[in-house]
PDB file of C-alpha atoms and ligand atoms in Angstrom:
ATOM      1  CA  MET B1238       0.000   0.000   0.000  1.00 90.00           C
ATOM      2  CA  ASN B1239       1.296   3.478  -0.842  1.00 92.00           C
ATOM      3  CA  CYS B1240       0.107   6.924   0.291  1.00 92.00           C
ATOM      4  CA  GLU B1241      -2.406   7.221  -2.514  1.00 91.00           C
ATOM      5  CA  ASP B1242      -3.921   3.816  -1.671  1.00 91.00           C
ATOM      6  CA  LEU B1243      -4.130   4.749   1.975  1.00 91.00           C
ATOM      7  CA  ILE B1244      -5.979   7.996   1.311  1.00 88.00           C
ATOM      8  CA  ALA B1245      -8.363   6.182  -1.014  1.00 91.00           C
ATOM      9  CA  VAL B1246      -9.490   3.786   1.730  1.00 93.00           C
ATOM     10  CA  ILE B1247      -9.245   6.058   4.774  1.00 91.00           C
ATOM     11  CA  LEU B1248     -13.013   6.391   5.137  1.00 88.00           C
ATOM     12  CA  GLU B1249     -13.494   2.619   5.023  1.00 92.00           C
ATOM     13  CA  TYR B1250     -10.780   2.290   7.644  1.00 94.00           C
ATOM     14  CA  LEU B1251     -12.486   4.749   9.991  1.00 90.00           C
ATOM     15  CA  GLU B1252     -15.855   3.123   9.451  1.00 89.00           C
ATOM     16  CA  GLY B1253     -14.400  -0.305  10.132  1.00 93.00           C
ATOM     17  CA  SER B1254     -15.584  -1.704   6.817  1.00 94.00           C
ATOM     18  CA  MET B1255     -12.173  -2.986   5.687  1.00 95.00           C
ATOM     19  CA  THR B1256     -11.065  -6.606   5.663  1.00 96.00           C
ATOM     20  CA  PRO B1257      -8.518  -7.567   8.362  1.00 96.00           C
ATOM     21  CA  GLU B1258      -5.865  -7.978   5.640  1.00 96.00           C
ATOM     22  CA  ASP B1259      -6.467  -4.446   4.384  1.00 95.00           C
ATOM     23  CA  VAL B1260      -6.404  -3.058   7.922  1.00 96.00           C
ATOM     24  CA  GLU B1261      -3.046  -4.760   8.409  1.00 97.00           C
ATOM     25  CA  ALA B1262      -1.630  -3.231   5.223  1.00 97.00           C
ATOM     26  CA  PHE B1263      -3.099   0.148   6.171  1.00 96.00           C
ATOM     27  CA  GLU B1264      -1.546   0.095   9.638  1.00 97.00           C
ATOM     28  CA  ALA B1265       1.777  -1.221   8.327  1.00 97.00           C
ATOM     29  CA  HIS B1266       1.948   1.788   6.005  1.00 96.00           C
ATOM     30  CA  LEU B1267       1.050   4.170   8.854  1.00 95.00           C
ATOM     31  CA  GLN B1268       3.910   2.758  10.941  1.00 96.00           C
ATOM     32  CA  LYS B1269       6.501   3.830   8.398  1.00 95.00           C
ATOM     33  CA  CYS B1270       4.845   6.975   7.035  1.00 94.00           C
ATOM     34  CA  PRO B1271       4.526   9.996   9.352  1.00 92.00           C
ATOM     35  CA  PRO B1272       2.745  12.159   6.730  1.00 91.00           C
ATOM     36  CA  CYS B1273      -0.021   9.559   6.483  1.00 93.00           C
ATOM     37  CA  ARG B1274      -0.300   9.456  10.266  1.00 92.00           C
ATOM     38  CA  ALA B1275      -0.744  13.228  10.263  1.00 91.00           C
ATOM     39  CA  TYR B1276      -3.286  12.970   7.472  1.00 89.00           C
ATOM     40  CA  LEU B1277      -5.277  10.346   9.359  1.00 91.00           C
ATOM     41  CA  ALA B1278      -5.236  12.463  12.541  1.00 92.00           C
ATOM     42  CA  THR B1279      -6.485  15.515  10.654  1.00 89.00           C
ATOM     43  CA  TYR B1280      -9.127  13.507   8.841  1.00 86.00           C
ATOM     44  CA  ARG B1281     -10.374  12.050  12.104  1.00 87.00           C
ATOM     45  CA  LYS B1282     -10.533  15.455  13.774  1.00 87.00           C
ATOM     46  CA  THR B1283     -12.416  16.988  10.867  1.00 84.00           C
ATOM     47  CA  LYS B1284     -14.890  14.147  10.831  1.00 81.00           C
ATOM     48  CA  ALA B1285     -15.428  14.418  14.598  1.00 82.00           C
ATOM     49  CA  MET B1286     -15.968  18.178  14.306  1.00 80.00           C
ATOM     50  CA  ALA B1287     -18.528  17.695  11.565  1.00 77.00           C
ATOM     51  CA  ALA B1288     -20.347  15.134  13.682  1.00 79.00           C
ATOM     52  CA  GLU B1289     -20.260  17.502  16.651  1.00 78.00           C
ATOM     53  CA  ALA B1290     -21.670  20.401  14.633  1.00 78.00           C
ATOM     54  CA  GLY B1291     -24.511  18.244  13.355  1.00 77.00           C
ATOM     55  CA  ARG B1292     -25.416  16.976  16.791  1.00 70.00           C
ATOM     56  CA  VAL B1293     -28.789  17.883  18.188  1.00 64.00           C
ATOM     57  CA  GLU B1294     -28.935  18.431  21.910  1.00 71.00           C
ATOM     58  CA  MET B1295     -31.411  16.120  23.616  1.00 70.00           C
ATOM     59  CA  PRO B1296     -33.938  17.996  25.790  1.00 76.00           C
ATOM     60  CA  ASP B1297     -33.881  17.211  29.519  1.00 84.00           C
ATOM     61  CA  GLU B1298     -37.437  15.912  29.472  1.00 83.00           C
ATOM     62  CA  MET B1299     -36.512  13.480  26.695  1.00 77.00           C
ATOM     63  CA  LYS B1300     -33.441  12.316  28.646  1.00 82.00           C
ATOM     64  CA  ALA B1301     -35.544  11.745  31.778  1.00 86.00           C
ATOM     65  CA  ARG B1302     -38.151   9.774  29.840  1.00 86.00           C
ATOM     66  CA  LEU B1303     -35.531   7.706  28.099  1.00 81.00           C
ATOM     67  CA  ARG B1304     -33.837   6.951  31.425  1.00 85.00           C
ATOM     68  CA  GLU B1305     -37.160   5.961  32.962  1.00 86.00           C
ATOM     69  CA  PHE B1306     -37.946   3.756  29.993  1.00 81.00           C
ATOM     70  CA  ILE B1307     -34.571   2.037  30.129  1.00 77.00           C
ATOM     71  CA  LEU B1308     -34.768   1.521  33.901  1.00 82.00           C
ATOM     72  CA  ARG B1309     -38.234   0.045  33.585  1.00 84.00           C
ATOM     73  CA  ARG B1310     -37.055  -2.329  30.864  1.00 79.00           C
ATOM     74  CA  ALA B1311     -34.006  -3.308  32.900  1.00 74.00           C
ATOM     75  CA  GLY B1312     -36.176  -3.899  35.972  1.00 70.00           C
ATOM     76  CA  ALA B1313     -38.584  -6.133  34.044  1.00 59.00           C
ATOM     77  CA  GLY B1314     -35.761  -8.510  33.167  1.00 55.00           C
ATOM     78  CA  PRO B1315     -35.745 -11.128  30.432  1.00 56.00           C
TER      79      PRO B1315
HETATM   80 ZN1  LIG K2294       1.993   7.358   3.293  1.00 81.65          ZN
END
C-alpha cells in the first residue's frame, strides 16, 4: 500500500468496513509513514468536528423519559 492507496481507503478504515488484511496493510503503512499518520489524525478530527456540529442536543425531558424507559425495561428482566 502506498500513500495514494491509503488515502483512497481512509473512510473505510475509519468506518471499520475494511477486511482484516487491508487493515493490516493500512496500519503497516502508517507505521513507516509519518505524513499519512498526520493525514489520518487531521481527517479524524475533521470528521469528529462535523459530527459535533450536526449533533442535536437532547432535551432534559426526553433524557428523563428515556432513562425511565430504560430503567423500567431493565427492571422487568428477560
Ligand atoms: Zn503514506
